[in-house]
């Protein structure tokens, strides 16, 4: 089918993709000009209210039917009880909630000791320091309890996501129809804004930790499914045949051959589950989940920047610790012991961990400070930091810079751009997006773009959707302006590539929420702060893929360019960039997806887009509206995702890189 | 060497890859060539092959990559389901076996060695070798004992607790060989077992393999793309091209009388004197005089004698009995490469 469409343009009667795209653009321009000179009838500028179908109430009826008449609510409430029991259990262990088994909380020193031992076992002294240090910091800064509230949900949600993801992954690998059914759901789930996960979770699973855990679990499942199927598909055929020739039954094959051989991919999946869970569990603050996220939300809300900053550091440390440890686990290979190694030596790490755990637990019975850092005992410098930050922002040149940026960007760039986007008539805008898809990808993607954006128009939230899109486009463009040069410069030397990649890797593990902190600090509650937080978040993948694309240009090609006498710029422009472009496009796509994600969170700062409306729905039970809004964001994101990924794949194939 | 009932017998076996091989083979006109089948959108992995493997025999299947040799051997163990024809193993039609019986057959009768070893990376040498025993539910103690036995057989003592990634290629393949021998199989499949190894190690492993075979005397199907290796090891060689067997015969006969142009090309650069044995050259009705030669001696072994001697017919003996005499001229022709 694709072969047919690519050969079609050569026949004389049909037009090339570019020509059709150009025609679309021309029509759009004409429509816009008509609008400007006032000749366009109003119904062509925006869809009249009268013809917009009320999707929300239809959806509400459907939800209510499923919820009450089909008894879904009864089922989920039943599940809630089991989940609640689990969460209470871990809550007791982690921060001493008065529930079964009533043995917690574990003293922070014991936790820190265990974290160090695990760190040492997985990756030596550095990880031991990171693990122990994170715990010590959290306790001494006085955030132990809220951090443990977050961890207690994570400890239930992440394993749950792992088990469900692994099972679904195996099913999708084994049965083609499951795979087919899951694929589209996964791609929608990955573009759905997280507020859309939250409301159904609240409605079906009660406010608080249970809803938080459910939303977190659902959010973290997709990558686990993908990594599981990927790993299982990659098991070498000879290993499979060796298993069959050893007389494995189907169950034995799975248990002893497939899953152990796919260990690496499955563990990468575990890493992603943990990181996504952490990111989401922080965000569940929006539905009243207590913990680090809720505290951060409260602190930022009352503009206590010092405390926000400290909480931000705790979140980041936890994220980096969890990421590094789970990644070290991916690489860790089993070691053999020489014959006759005594048993205690083989399990020395386990014994050490147990010993320290018991030791510190006993010690903390005597020294209360080792069990719990009490009120007033912590070393939090919230106030001082506050003053420091405010003093820094009040320094003349800093103030001048941020003030200028704020004013210039807002007045000269952002607002005109937004107004321009809003002034384009709806049909013209849809045509422009379709033209973009046509030119880059082809007919199929153009049709998707047409349908998806028409649906957005029909949803009745067009203006807010355009404002969302405006934030995304301006932030990603600015991110590209900064991120691409950094990537290109860094890729020139191996040392700098590694350094910048490390920064990107680390930055990518930060839960998106913490990106709001510097934005609010520097620019207060403004549009610029919104754009800034998206920009920083979206710059990471852009820089990262630029470096990877450029560094992975085959050496013979750059050598050939050198031998042809190309100057550095010529080499970059005509050899390296064209070959790196498909990879860079993947980064660009990711940047857009990240931006769509961040723009919704930025609703917290105060925006006028879909995110704002979405956040509002959380207060009530407006499930229908919540879904309509969520789907709008998802449809827009999917349009870009499909188009850019198709373009990158086509380009890669053309260059023979795949 | 040949017993009456072949261990593996395949008749008109077809293996076709493609969207719907079953109906394709039914509607396929007689005598369609490999290329014609490909033009129809199918690949003939194995094309109308009939071949028997006898007890205690080493059959080497030789062919270039894509000739279907690996596919054929996977049909023998039903790692591939065949599209047409029949394969019987010890009289049992393997296509009619249930899943359970098939697993039983593999657990008790078959062992296989793979080109890239196919070791399980998360298991130690010992655990890899004991794997087939574990699968059939033997207890820990017995399977450990048996595994240690084979480890000794392939010379890997002291490496029991290593993981595959800690071993060299040659050692890894020893593990693969040991694993395939753990269940004491009657039939031993080796799929290019030495191709991934360095030339020097390869020679060493071939010697090792011949030593094992003399010890164990299994029925063997050995796959290789290396004609020298085939000549060195085989009782019989089947040469494959485009899924079909071009010729199946002893090494002597293949170098002396290549059946097709394709086979002849392989034999062109071979030093025939090192392949052809006195036993093959001996004519039963001819009578020679003087000291007899052993039938297993190659022409190359007899070179000095052939040049210096003046006898027209040289007697050949097998296990002490004279079986005939070989014309010295024939042997000299082979030695000097003069086929005219």
PDB file of N, CA, C and O in Angstrom, chain A residues 236 238-239 241-250 252 256-257 260-261 263 333-339, chain B residues 74 77 79 103 106-107 110 114-118 120 122-123 131-132 134-135 144 161-163 165-166 179:
ATOM      1  N   UNK A 236      17.332 -14.614  20.724  1.00  0.00           N
ATOM      2  CA  UNK A 236      17.923 -15.173  19.509  1.00  0.00           C
ATOM      3  C   UNK A 236      17.253 -16.503  19.169  1.00  0.00           C
ATOM      4  O   UNK A 236      16.982 -17.322  20.049  1.00  0.00           O
ATOM      5  N   UNK A 238      18.351 -19.124  17.922  1.00  0.00           N
ATOM      6  CA  UNK A 238      19.103 -20.323  18.314  1.00  0.00           C
ATOM      7  C   UNK A 238      18.867 -20.689  19.767  1.00  0.00           C
ATOM      8  O   UNK A 238      18.794 -21.853  20.121  1.00  0.00           O
ATOM      9  N   UNK A 239      18.749 -19.665  20.617  1.00  0.00           N
ATOM     10  CA  UNK A 239      18.472 -19.937  22.028  1.00  0.00           C
ATOM     11  C   UNK A 239      17.086 -20.579  22.153  1.00  0.00           C
ATOM     12  O   UNK A 239      16.896 -21.539  22.901  1.00  0.00           O
ATOM     13  N   UNK A 241      15.585 -22.351  19.830  1.00  0.00           N
ATOM     14  CA  UNK A 241      15.671 -23.717  19.323  1.00  0.00           C
ATOM     15  C   UNK A 241      16.382 -24.627  20.318  1.00  0.00           C
ATOM     16  O   UNK A 241      15.995 -25.784  20.497  1.00  0.00           O
ATOM     17  N   UNK A 242      17.412 -24.066  20.964  1.00  0.00           N
ATOM     18  CA  UNK A 242      18.118 -24.862  21.972  1.00  0.00           C
ATOM     19  C   UNK A 242      17.140 -25.271  23.073  1.00  0.00           C
ATOM     20  O   UNK A 242      17.173 -26.407  23.552  1.00  0.00           O
ATOM     21  N   UNK A 243      16.267 -24.335  23.456  1.00  0.00           N
ATOM     22  CA  UNK A 243      15.265 -24.641  24.476  1.00  0.00           C
ATOM     23  C   UNK A 243      14.321 -25.734  24.002  1.00  0.00           C
ATOM     24  O   UNK A 243      14.033 -26.690  24.716  1.00  0.00           O
ATOM     25  N   UNK A 244      13.874 -25.599  22.749  1.00  0.00           N
ATOM     26  CA  UNK A 244      12.942 -26.610  22.223  1.00  0.00           C
ATOM     27  C   UNK A 244      13.607 -27.971  22.154  1.00  0.00           C
ATOM     28  O   UNK A 244      13.006 -28.984  22.500  1.00  0.00           O
ATOM     29  N   UNK A 245      14.876 -27.991  21.687  1.00  0.00           N
ATOM     30  CA  UNK A 245      15.569 -29.267  21.563  1.00  0.00           C
ATOM     31  C   UNK A 245      15.878 -29.862  22.926  1.00  0.00           C
ATOM     32  O   UNK A 245      16.116 -31.052  23.043  1.00  0.00           O
ATOM     33  N   UNK A 246      15.903 -29.018  23.965  1.00  0.00           N
ATOM     34  CA  UNK A 246      16.087 -29.554  25.313  1.00  0.00           C
ATOM     35  C   UNK A 246      14.784 -30.112  25.852  1.00  0.00           C
ATOM     36  O   UNK A 246      14.729 -30.570  26.987  1.00  0.00           O
ATOM     37  N   UNK A 247      13.737 -30.063  25.035  1.00  0.00           N
ATOM     38  CA  UNK A 247      12.474 -30.654  25.441  1.00  0.00           C
ATOM     39  C   UNK A 247      11.664 -29.791  26.383  1.00  0.00           C
ATOM     40  O   UNK A 247      11.002 -30.304  27.273  1.00  0.00           O
ATOM     41  N   UNK A 248      11.724 -28.466  26.187  1.00  0.00           N
ATOM     42  CA  UNK A 248      10.919 -27.587  27.037  1.00  0.00           C
ATOM     43  C   UNK A 248       9.462 -27.650  26.614  1.00  0.00           C
ATOM     44  O   UNK A 248       9.150 -27.648  25.427  1.00  0.00           O
ATOM     45  N   UNK A 249       8.567 -27.650  27.591  1.00  0.00           N
ATOM     46  CA  UNK A 249       7.170 -27.432  27.279  1.00  0.00           C
ATOM     47  C   UNK A 249       6.985 -25.925  27.105  1.00  0.00           C
ATOM     48  O   UNK A 249       7.899 -25.153  27.353  1.00  0.00           O
ATOM     49  N   UNK A 250       5.782 -25.514  26.698  1.00  0.00           N
ATOM     50  CA  UNK A 250       5.558 -24.090  26.448  1.00  0.00           C
ATOM     51  C   UNK A 250       5.794 -23.266  27.701  1.00  0.00           C
ATOM     52  O   UNK A 250       6.400 -22.197  27.660  1.00  0.00           O
ATOM     53  N   UNK A 252       7.666 -24.060  30.265  1.00  0.00           N
ATOM     54  CA  UNK A 252       9.096 -24.048  30.572  1.00  0.00           C
ATOM     55  C   UNK A 252       9.853 -23.092  29.668  1.00  0.00           C
ATOM     56  O   UNK A 252      10.786 -22.415  30.096  1.00  0.00           O
ATOM     57  N   UNK A 256      11.952 -20.425  31.585  1.00  0.00           N
ATOM     58  CA  UNK A 256      13.393 -20.658  31.661  1.00  0.00           C
ATOM     59  C   UNK A 256      14.170 -20.094  30.489  1.00  0.00           C
ATOM     60  O   UNK A 256      15.372 -19.906  30.583  1.00  0.00           O
ATOM     61  N   UNK A 257      13.514 -19.892  29.351  1.00  0.00           N
ATOM     62  CA  UNK A 257      14.261 -19.440  28.177  1.00  0.00           C
ATOM     63  C   UNK A 257      13.929 -17.988  27.829  1.00  0.00           C
ATOM     64  O   UNK A 257      14.796 -17.126  27.848  1.00  0.00           O
ATOM     65  N   UNK A 260      14.213 -15.064  31.031  1.00  0.00           N
ATOM     66  CA  UNK A 260      15.593 -14.754  31.410  1.00  0.00           C
ATOM     67  C   UNK A 260      16.407 -14.157  30.263  1.00  0.00           C
ATOM     68  O   UNK A 260      17.241 -13.290  30.480  1.00  0.00           O
ATOM     69  N   UNK A 261      16.155 -14.607  29.033  1.00  0.00           N
ATOM     70  CA  UNK A 261      16.939 -14.068  27.921  1.00  0.00           C
ATOM     71  C   UNK A 261      16.554 -12.631  27.619  1.00  0.00           C
ATOM     72  O   UNK A 261      17.347 -11.872  27.063  1.00  0.00           O
ATOM     73  N   UNK A 263      15.972 -10.478  29.814  1.00  0.00           N
ATOM     74  CA  UNK A 263      16.216  -9.784  31.072  1.00  0.00           C
ATOM     75  C   UNK A 263      16.520  -8.299  30.890  1.00  0.00           C
ATOM     76  O   UNK A 263      15.918  -7.441  31.542  1.00  0.00           O
ATOM     77  N   UNK A 333      25.631  -8.108  35.874  1.00  0.00           N
ATOM     78  CA  UNK A 333      25.625  -9.491  35.414  1.00  0.00           C
ATOM     79  C   UNK A 333      25.920 -10.399  36.592  1.00  0.00           C
ATOM     80  O   UNK A 333      26.630 -10.010  37.504  1.00  0.00           O
ATOM     81  N   UNK A 334      25.372 -11.615  36.557  1.00  0.00           N
ATOM     82  CA  UNK A 334      25.691 -12.539  37.648  1.00  0.00           C
ATOM     83  C   UNK A 334      27.189 -12.855  37.670  1.00  0.00           C
ATOM     84  O   UNK A 334      27.807 -12.994  36.623  1.00  0.00           O
ATOM     85  N   UNK A 335      27.756 -12.945  38.862  1.00  0.00           N
ATOM     86  CA  UNK A 335      29.177 -13.283  39.013  1.00  0.00           C
ATOM     87  C   UNK A 335      29.265 -14.694  39.576  1.00  0.00           C
ATOM     88  O   UNK A 335      28.429 -15.088  40.375  1.00  0.00           O
ATOM     89  N   UNK A 336      30.297 -15.404  39.159  1.00  0.00           N
ATOM     90  CA  UNK A 336      30.421 -16.727  39.774  1.00  0.00           C
ATOM     91  C   UNK A 336      31.432 -16.674  40.913  1.00  0.00           C
ATOM     92  O   UNK A 336      32.339 -15.848  40.915  1.00  0.00           O
ATOM     93  N   UNK A 337      31.227 -17.541  41.882  1.00  0.00           N
ATOM     94  CA  UNK A 337      32.154 -17.644  42.996  1.00  0.00           C
ATOM     95  C   UNK A 337      33.009 -18.881  42.781  1.00  0.00           C
ATOM     96  O   UNK A 337      32.562 -19.875  42.220  1.00  0.00           O
ATOM     97  N   UNK A 338      34.259 -18.809  43.207  1.00  0.00           N
ATOM     98  CA  UNK A 338      35.115 -19.985  43.104  1.00  0.00           C
ATOM     99  C   UNK A 338      34.548 -21.080  44.003  1.00  0.00           C
ATOM    100  O   UNK A 338      33.852 -20.811  44.975  1.00  0.00           O
ATOM    101  N   UNK A 339      34.884 -22.297  43.634  1.00  0.00           N
ATOM    102  CA  UNK A 339      34.477 -23.423  44.443  1.00  0.00           C
ATOM    103  C   UNK A 339      34.891 -23.265  45.898  1.00  0.00           C
ATOM    104  O   UNK A 339      35.974 -22.771  46.175  1.00  0.00           O
TER     105      UNK A 339
ATOM    106  N   UNK B  74      16.388 -28.818  10.561  1.00  0.00           N
ATOM    107  CA  UNK B  74      15.332 -28.402  11.483  1.00  0.00           C
ATOM    108  C   UNK B  74      14.020 -29.141  11.198  1.00  0.00           C
ATOM    109  O   UNK B  74      13.162 -29.223  12.068  1.00  0.00           O
ATOM    110  N   UNK B  77      14.091 -32.528  13.166  1.00  0.00           N
ATOM    111  CA  UNK B  77      13.727 -32.489  14.591  1.00  0.00           C
ATOM    112  C   UNK B  77      12.402 -31.772  14.789  1.00  0.00           C
ATOM    113  O   UNK B  77      12.008 -31.498  15.902  1.00  0.00           O
ATOM    114  N   UNK B  79      11.672 -28.783  14.333  1.00  0.00           N
ATOM    115  CA  UNK B  79      11.687 -27.377  14.726  1.00  0.00           C
ATOM    116  C   UNK B  79      10.921 -26.604  13.655  1.00  0.00           C
ATOM    117  O   UNK B  79      10.352 -25.560  13.908  1.00  0.00           O
ATOM    118  N   UNK B 103       7.891 -33.576  22.392  1.00  0.00           N
ATOM    119  CA  UNK B 103       8.776 -33.144  23.483  1.00  0.00           C
ATOM    120  C   UNK B 103       9.490 -34.370  24.071  1.00  0.00           C
ATOM    121  O   UNK B 103      10.693 -34.336  24.337  1.00  0.00           O
ATOM    122  N   UNK B 106      12.322 -35.440  21.805  1.00  0.00           N
ATOM    123  CA  UNK B 106      13.493 -34.563  21.927  1.00  0.00           C
ATOM    124  C   UNK B 106      14.188 -34.777  23.266  1.00  0.00           C
ATOM    125  O   UNK B 106      15.403 -34.702  23.370  1.00  0.00           O
ATOM    126  N   UNK B 107      13.396 -35.030  24.296  1.00  0.00           N
ATOM    127  CA  UNK B 107      13.991 -35.189  25.623  1.00  0.00           C
ATOM    128  C   UNK B 107      14.794 -36.469  25.743  1.00  0.00           C
ATOM    129  O   UNK B 107      15.692 -36.565  26.556  1.00  0.00           O
ATOM    130  N   UNK B 110      17.139 -36.908  21.038  1.00  0.00           N
ATOM    131  CA  UNK B 110      17.833 -35.965  20.157  1.00  0.00           C
ATOM    132  C   UNK B 110      18.682 -34.965  20.918  1.00  0.00           C
ATOM    133  O   UNK B 110      18.302 -34.498  21.987  1.00  0.00           O
ATOM    134  N   UNK B 114      24.411 -25.748  18.109  1.00  0.00           N
ATOM    135  CA  UNK B 114      24.097 -24.620  17.243  1.00  0.00           C
ATOM    136  C   UNK B 114      25.330 -23.800  16.879  1.00  0.00           C
ATOM    137  O   UNK B 114      26.294 -23.749  17.635  1.00  0.00           O
ATOM    138  N   UNK B 115      25.210 -23.118  15.728  1.00  0.00           N
ATOM    139  CA  UNK B 115      26.340 -22.340  15.223  1.00  0.00           C
ATOM    140  C   UNK B 115      26.793 -21.269  16.217  1.00  0.00           C
ATOM    141  O   UNK B 115      27.970 -21.154  16.511  1.00  0.00           O
ATOM    142  N   UNK B 116      25.842 -20.472  16.731  1.00  0.00           N
ATOM    143  CA  UNK B 116      26.251 -19.474  17.731  1.00  0.00           C
ATOM    144  C   UNK B 116      25.932 -19.957  19.136  1.00  0.00           C
ATOM    145  O   UNK B 116      25.599 -19.171  20.007  1.00  0.00           O
ATOM    146  N   UNK B 117      26.012 -21.206  19.298  1.00  0.00           N
ATOM    147  CA  UNK B 117      26.005 -21.897  20.598  1.00  0.00           C
ATOM    148  C   UNK B 117      24.638 -21.971  21.276  1.00  0.00           C
ATOM    149  O   UNK B 117      24.318 -22.991  21.872  1.00  0.00           O
ATOM    150  N   UNK B 118      23.837 -20.900  21.199  1.00  0.00           N
ATOM    151  CA  UNK B 118      22.502 -20.943  21.801  1.00  0.00           C
ATOM    152  C   UNK B 118      22.519 -21.221  23.297  1.00  0.00           C
ATOM    153  O   UNK B 118      21.635 -21.891  23.820  1.00  0.00           O
ATOM    154  N   UNK B 120      22.188 -20.309  27.310  1.00  0.00           N
ATOM    155  CA  UNK B 120      21.351 -19.402  28.093  1.00  0.00           C
ATOM    156  C   UNK B 120      22.262 -18.521  28.943  1.00  0.00           C
ATOM    157  O   UNK B 120      23.011 -19.022  29.785  1.00  0.00           O
ATOM    158  N   UNK B 122      21.993 -16.546  31.392  1.00  0.00           N
ATOM    159  CA  UNK B 122      21.839 -16.345  32.829  1.00  0.00           C
ATOM    160  C   UNK B 122      22.165 -17.599  33.619  1.00  0.00           C
ATOM    161  O   UNK B 122      21.975 -17.634  34.819  1.00  0.00           O
ATOM    162  N   UNK B 123      22.612 -18.655  32.931  1.00  0.00           N
ATOM    163  CA  UNK B 123      22.923 -19.898  33.632  1.00  0.00           C
ATOM    164  C   UNK B 123      24.413 -20.199  33.546  1.00  0.00           C
ATOM    165  O   UNK B 123      25.043 -19.903  32.533  1.00  0.00           O
ATOM    166  N   UNK B 131      20.509 -28.322  31.766  1.00  0.00           N
ATOM    167  CA  UNK B 131      19.198 -27.783  31.401  1.00  0.00           C
ATOM    168  C   UNK B 131      18.235 -28.830  30.831  1.00  0.00           C
ATOM    169  O   UNK B 131      17.104 -28.956  31.319  1.00  0.00           O
ATOM    170  N   UNK B 132      18.659 -29.621  29.809  1.00  0.00           N
ATOM    171  CA  UNK B 132      17.711 -30.615  29.271  1.00  0.00           C
ATOM    172  C   UNK B 132      17.278 -31.629  30.325  1.00  0.00           C
ATOM    173  O   UNK B 132      16.136 -32.095  30.299  1.00  0.00           O
ATOM    174  N   UNK B 134      17.036 -30.999  33.534  1.00  0.00           N
ATOM    175  CA  UNK B 134      16.116 -30.290  34.412  1.00  0.00           C
ATOM    176  C   UNK B 134      14.723 -30.255  33.789  1.00  0.00           C
ATOM    177  O   UNK B 134      13.717 -30.462  34.460  1.00  0.00           O
ATOM    178  N   UNK B 135      14.702 -30.021  32.466  1.00  0.00           N
ATOM    179  CA  UNK B 135      13.419 -29.917  31.779  1.00  0.00           C
ATOM    180  C   UNK B 135      12.638 -31.223  31.863  1.00  0.00           C
ATOM    181  O   UNK B 135      11.428 -31.231  31.926  1.00  0.00           O
ATOM    182  N   UNK B 144      23.202 -33.099  38.290  1.00  0.00           N
ATOM    183  CA  UNK B 144      24.506 -32.519  38.542  1.00  0.00           C
ATOM    184  C   UNK B 144      25.593 -33.541  38.237  1.00  0.00           C
ATOM    185  O   UNK B 144      26.600 -33.241  37.582  1.00  0.00           O
ATOM    186  N   UNK B 161      31.261 -23.316  37.166  1.00  0.00           N
ATOM    187  CA  UNK B 161      30.482 -22.207  37.711  1.00  0.00           C
ATOM    188  C   UNK B 161      30.629 -20.921  36.905  1.00  0.00           C
ATOM    189  O   UNK B 161      30.152 -19.869  37.315  1.00  0.00           O
ATOM    190  N   UNK B 162      31.319 -20.999  35.766  1.00  0.00           N
ATOM    191  CA  UNK B 162      31.463 -19.805  34.935  1.00  0.00           C
ATOM    192  C   UNK B 162      30.153 -19.535  34.196  1.00  0.00           C
ATOM    193  O   UNK B 162      29.339 -20.426  33.975  1.00  0.00           O
ATOM    194  N   UNK B 163      29.995 -18.267  33.811  1.00  0.00           N
ATOM    195  CA  UNK B 163      28.875 -17.922  32.951  1.00  0.00           C
ATOM    196  C   UNK B 163      29.363 -17.884  31.503  1.00  0.00           C
ATOM    197  O   UNK B 163      30.543 -17.606  31.260  1.00  0.00           O
ATOM    198  N   UNK B 165      29.360 -15.824  29.116  1.00  0.00           N
ATOM    199  CA  UNK B 165      30.111 -14.658  28.626  1.00  0.00           C
ATOM    200  C   UNK B 165      31.553 -14.644  29.124  1.00  0.00           C
ATOM    201  O   UNK B 165      32.376 -13.893  28.629  1.00  0.00           O
ATOM    202  N   UNK B 166      31.870 -15.496  30.134  1.00  0.00           N
ATOM    203  CA  UNK B 166      33.234 -15.525  30.660  1.00  0.00           C
ATOM    204  C   UNK B 166      34.121 -16.532  29.920  1.00  0.00           C
ATOM    205  O   UNK B 166      35.273 -16.711  30.272  1.00  0.00           O
ATOM    206  N   UNK B 179      25.994 -29.932  26.445  1.00  0.00           N
ATOM    207  CA  UNK B 179      24.557 -29.878  26.704  1.00  0.00           C
ATOM    208  C   UNK B 179      23.804 -30.853  25.813  1.00  0.00           C
ATOM    209  O   UNK B 179      22.899 -31.560  26.245  1.00  0.00           O
TER     210      UNK B 179
END
